[in-house]
PDB file of C-alpha atoms in Angstrom:
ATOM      1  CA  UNK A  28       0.000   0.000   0.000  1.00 56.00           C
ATOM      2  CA  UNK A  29       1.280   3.403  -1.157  1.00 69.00           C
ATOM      3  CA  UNK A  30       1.488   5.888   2.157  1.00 75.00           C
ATOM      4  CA  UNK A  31       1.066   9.756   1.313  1.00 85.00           C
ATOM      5  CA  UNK A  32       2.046  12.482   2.986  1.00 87.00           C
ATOM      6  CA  UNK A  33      -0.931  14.156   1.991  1.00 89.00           C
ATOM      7  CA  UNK A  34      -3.510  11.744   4.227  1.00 90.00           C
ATOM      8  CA  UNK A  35      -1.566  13.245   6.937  1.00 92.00           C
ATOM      9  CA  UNK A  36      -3.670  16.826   6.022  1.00 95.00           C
ATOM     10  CA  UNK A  37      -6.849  15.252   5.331  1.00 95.00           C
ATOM     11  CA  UNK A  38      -8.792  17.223   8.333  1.00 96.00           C
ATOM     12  CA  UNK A  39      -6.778  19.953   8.024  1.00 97.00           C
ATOM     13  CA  UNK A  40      -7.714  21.022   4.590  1.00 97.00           C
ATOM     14  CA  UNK A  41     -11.382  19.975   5.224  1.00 96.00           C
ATOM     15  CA  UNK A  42     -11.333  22.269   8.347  1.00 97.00           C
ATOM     16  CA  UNK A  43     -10.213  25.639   6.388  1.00 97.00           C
ATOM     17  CA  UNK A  44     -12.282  24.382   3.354  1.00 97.00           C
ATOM     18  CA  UNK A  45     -15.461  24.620   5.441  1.00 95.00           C
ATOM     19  CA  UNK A  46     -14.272  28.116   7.359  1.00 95.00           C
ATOM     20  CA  UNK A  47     -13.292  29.414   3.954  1.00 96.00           C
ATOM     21  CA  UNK A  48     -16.846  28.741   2.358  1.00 94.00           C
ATOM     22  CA  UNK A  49     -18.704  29.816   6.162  1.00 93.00           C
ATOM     23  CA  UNK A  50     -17.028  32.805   6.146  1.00 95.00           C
ATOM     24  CA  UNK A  51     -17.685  33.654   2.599  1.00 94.00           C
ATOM     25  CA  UNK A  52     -21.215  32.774   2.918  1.00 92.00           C
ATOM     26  CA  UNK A  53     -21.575  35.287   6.195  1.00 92.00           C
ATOM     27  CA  UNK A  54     -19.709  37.593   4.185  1.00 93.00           C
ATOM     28  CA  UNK A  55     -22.281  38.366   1.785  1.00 90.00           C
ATOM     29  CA  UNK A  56     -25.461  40.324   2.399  1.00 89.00           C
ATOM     30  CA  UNK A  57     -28.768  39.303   4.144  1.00 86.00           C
ATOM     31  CA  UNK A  58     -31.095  38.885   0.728  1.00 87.00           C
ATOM     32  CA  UNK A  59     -28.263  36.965  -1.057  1.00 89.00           C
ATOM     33  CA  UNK A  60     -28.016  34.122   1.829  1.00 86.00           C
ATOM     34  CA  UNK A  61     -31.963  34.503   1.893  1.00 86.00           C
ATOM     35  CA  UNK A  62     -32.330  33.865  -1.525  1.00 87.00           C
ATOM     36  CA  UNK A  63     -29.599  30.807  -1.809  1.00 85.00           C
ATOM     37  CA  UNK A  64     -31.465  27.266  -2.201  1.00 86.00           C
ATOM     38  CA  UNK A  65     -28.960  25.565  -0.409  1.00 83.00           C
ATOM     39  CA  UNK A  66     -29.706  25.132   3.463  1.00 85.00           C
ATOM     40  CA  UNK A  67     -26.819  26.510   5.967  1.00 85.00           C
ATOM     41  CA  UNK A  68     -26.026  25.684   9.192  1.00 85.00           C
ATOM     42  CA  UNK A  69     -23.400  26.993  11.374  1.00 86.00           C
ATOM     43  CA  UNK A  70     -23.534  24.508  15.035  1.00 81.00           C
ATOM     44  CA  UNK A  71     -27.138  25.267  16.521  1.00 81.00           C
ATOM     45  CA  UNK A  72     -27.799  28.035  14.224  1.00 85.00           C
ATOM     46  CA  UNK A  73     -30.008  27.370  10.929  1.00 86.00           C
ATOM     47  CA  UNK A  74     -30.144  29.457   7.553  1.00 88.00           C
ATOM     48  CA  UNK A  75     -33.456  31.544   9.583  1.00 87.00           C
ATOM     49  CA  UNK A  76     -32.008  32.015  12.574  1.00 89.00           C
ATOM     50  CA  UNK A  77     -28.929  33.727  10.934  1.00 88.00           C
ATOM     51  CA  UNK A  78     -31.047  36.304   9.167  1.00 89.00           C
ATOM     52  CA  UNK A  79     -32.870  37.438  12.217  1.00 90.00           C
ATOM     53  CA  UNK A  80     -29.689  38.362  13.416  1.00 89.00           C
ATOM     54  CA  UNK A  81     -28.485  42.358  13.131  1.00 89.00           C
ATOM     55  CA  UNK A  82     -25.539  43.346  10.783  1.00 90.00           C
ATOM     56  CA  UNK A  83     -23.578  43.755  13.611  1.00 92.00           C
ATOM     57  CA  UNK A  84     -24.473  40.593  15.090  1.00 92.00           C
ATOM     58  CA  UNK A  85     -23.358  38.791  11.797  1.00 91.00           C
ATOM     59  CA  UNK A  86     -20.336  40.391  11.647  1.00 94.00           C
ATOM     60  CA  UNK A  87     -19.271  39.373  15.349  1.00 94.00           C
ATOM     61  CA  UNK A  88     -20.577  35.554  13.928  1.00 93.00           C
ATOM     62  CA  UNK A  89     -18.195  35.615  10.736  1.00 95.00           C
ATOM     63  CA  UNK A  90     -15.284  36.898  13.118  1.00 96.00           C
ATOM     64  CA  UNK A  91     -16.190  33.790  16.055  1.00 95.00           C
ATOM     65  CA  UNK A  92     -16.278  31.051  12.791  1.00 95.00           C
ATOM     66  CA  UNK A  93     -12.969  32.697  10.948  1.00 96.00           C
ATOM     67  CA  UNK A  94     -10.923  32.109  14.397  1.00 96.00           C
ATOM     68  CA  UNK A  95     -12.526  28.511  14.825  1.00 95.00           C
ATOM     69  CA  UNK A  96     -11.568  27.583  11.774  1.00 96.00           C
ATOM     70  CA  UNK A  97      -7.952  29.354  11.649  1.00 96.00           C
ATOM     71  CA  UNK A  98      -7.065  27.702  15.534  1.00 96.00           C
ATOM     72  CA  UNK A  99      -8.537  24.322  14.565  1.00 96.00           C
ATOM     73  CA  UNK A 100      -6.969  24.193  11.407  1.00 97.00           C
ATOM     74  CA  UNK A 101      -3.032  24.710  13.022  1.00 97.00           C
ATOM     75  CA  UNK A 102      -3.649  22.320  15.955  1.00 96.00           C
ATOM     76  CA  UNK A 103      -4.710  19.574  13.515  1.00 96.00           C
ATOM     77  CA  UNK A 104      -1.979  21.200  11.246  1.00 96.00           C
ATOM     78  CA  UNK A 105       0.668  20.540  13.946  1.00 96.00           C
ATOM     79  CA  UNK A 106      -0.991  16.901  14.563  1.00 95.00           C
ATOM     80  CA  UNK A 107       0.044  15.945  11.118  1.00 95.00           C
ATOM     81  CA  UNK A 108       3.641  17.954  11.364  1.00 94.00           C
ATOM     82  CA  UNK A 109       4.226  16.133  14.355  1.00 94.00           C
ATOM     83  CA  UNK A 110       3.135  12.580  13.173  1.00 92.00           C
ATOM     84  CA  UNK A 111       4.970  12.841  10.104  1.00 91.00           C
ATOM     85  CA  UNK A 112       7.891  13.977  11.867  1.00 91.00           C
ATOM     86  CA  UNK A 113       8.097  11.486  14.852  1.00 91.00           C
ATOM     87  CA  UNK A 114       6.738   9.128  13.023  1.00 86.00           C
ATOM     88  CA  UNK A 115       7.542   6.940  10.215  1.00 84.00           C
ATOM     89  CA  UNK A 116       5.052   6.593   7.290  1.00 85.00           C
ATOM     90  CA  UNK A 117       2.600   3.955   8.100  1.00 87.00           C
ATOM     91  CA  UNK A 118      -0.725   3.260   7.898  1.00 88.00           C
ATOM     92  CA  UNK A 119      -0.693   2.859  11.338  1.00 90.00           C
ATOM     93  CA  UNK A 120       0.664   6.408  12.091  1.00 91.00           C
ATOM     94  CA  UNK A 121      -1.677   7.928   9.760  1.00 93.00           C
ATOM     95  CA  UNK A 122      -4.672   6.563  11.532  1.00 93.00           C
ATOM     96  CA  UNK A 123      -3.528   7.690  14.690  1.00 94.00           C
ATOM     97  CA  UNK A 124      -2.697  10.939  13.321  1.00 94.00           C
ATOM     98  CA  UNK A 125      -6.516  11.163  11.998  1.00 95.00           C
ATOM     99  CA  UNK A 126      -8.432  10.235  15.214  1.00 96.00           C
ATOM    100  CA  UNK A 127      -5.864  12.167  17.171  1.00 96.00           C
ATOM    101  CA  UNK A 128      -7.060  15.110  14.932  1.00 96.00           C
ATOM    102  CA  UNK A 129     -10.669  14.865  15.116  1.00 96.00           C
ATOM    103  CA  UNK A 130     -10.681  14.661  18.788  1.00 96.00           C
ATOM    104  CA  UNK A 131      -8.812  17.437  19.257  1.00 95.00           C
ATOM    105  CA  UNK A 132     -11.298  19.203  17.006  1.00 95.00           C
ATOM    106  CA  UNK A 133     -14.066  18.009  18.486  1.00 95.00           C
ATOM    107  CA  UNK A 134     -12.547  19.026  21.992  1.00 95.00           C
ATOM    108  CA  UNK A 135     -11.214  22.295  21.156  1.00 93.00           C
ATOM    109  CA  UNK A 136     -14.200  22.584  18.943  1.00 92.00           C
ATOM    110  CA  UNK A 137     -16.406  22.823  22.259  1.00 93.00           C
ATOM    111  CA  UNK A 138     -15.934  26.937  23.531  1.00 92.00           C
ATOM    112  CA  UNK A 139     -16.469  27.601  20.083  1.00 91.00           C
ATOM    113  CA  UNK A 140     -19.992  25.927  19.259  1.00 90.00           C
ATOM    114  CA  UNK A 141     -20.278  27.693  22.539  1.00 91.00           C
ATOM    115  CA  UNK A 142     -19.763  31.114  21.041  1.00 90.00           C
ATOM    116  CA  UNK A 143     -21.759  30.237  18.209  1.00 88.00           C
ATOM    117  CA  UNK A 144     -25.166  29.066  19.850  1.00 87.00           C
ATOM    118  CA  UNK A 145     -24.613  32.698  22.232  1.00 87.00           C
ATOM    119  CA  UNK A 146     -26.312  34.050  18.917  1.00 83.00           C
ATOM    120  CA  UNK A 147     -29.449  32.267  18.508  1.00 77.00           C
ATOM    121  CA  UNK A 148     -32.404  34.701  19.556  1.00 67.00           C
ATOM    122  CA  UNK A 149     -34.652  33.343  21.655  1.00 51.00           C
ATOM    123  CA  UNK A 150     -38.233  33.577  19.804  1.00 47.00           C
TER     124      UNK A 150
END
């Protein structure tokens, strides 16, 4: 079996893919998210609850999901740094590397979702 280097970045480059595209979509103004087909959710919060929020309110959001993304994407960056230099290249390695990675998401994931569901309204 042929081991990449590049499995090593798997959740890595899914992690800034998805805060790339978030923050782009937050980015753009209330009637253009209102008028996309697609459904969006960001944790708690669904495509309606993000247009009742104010401008201001959005803009704090899109800041909250940009630092999310950036932190989680250089601790799971330095995961796969640190496996592929400690490590040899194994299939082994690389699945520790991968569940080591999405825990740590998932863990320092947490205060964020946090931060995020702090801007659902309460109807």
């Amino acid at each position: 079996m042929c081991v990449s280097i590049a499995n090593y970045f798997i959740i890595p480059e899914a992690i800034i893919t998805v805060g790339i595209v978030l923050v782009a979509i937050l980015s753009m103004q209330k009637q253009k998210i209102a008028d996309s087909k697609g459904d969006i959710s960001i944790g708690s919060l669904n495509k309606a609850e993000i247009l009742k929020l104010s401008q201001e309110e959005i803009k704090k959001l899109r800041k909250v999901v940009a630092t999310a993304a950036g932190c989680l994407f250089l601790i799971t960056l330095l995961i796969a740094f640190g496996a592929i230099f400690l490590c040899e290249l194994s299939l082994v390695s690389i699945v520790t590397c991968l569940v080591l990675q999405v825990l740590l998401t998932v863990i320092c994931g947490i205060p964020f979702m946090k931060r995020i569901k702090a801007f659902r309204h309460v109807s």
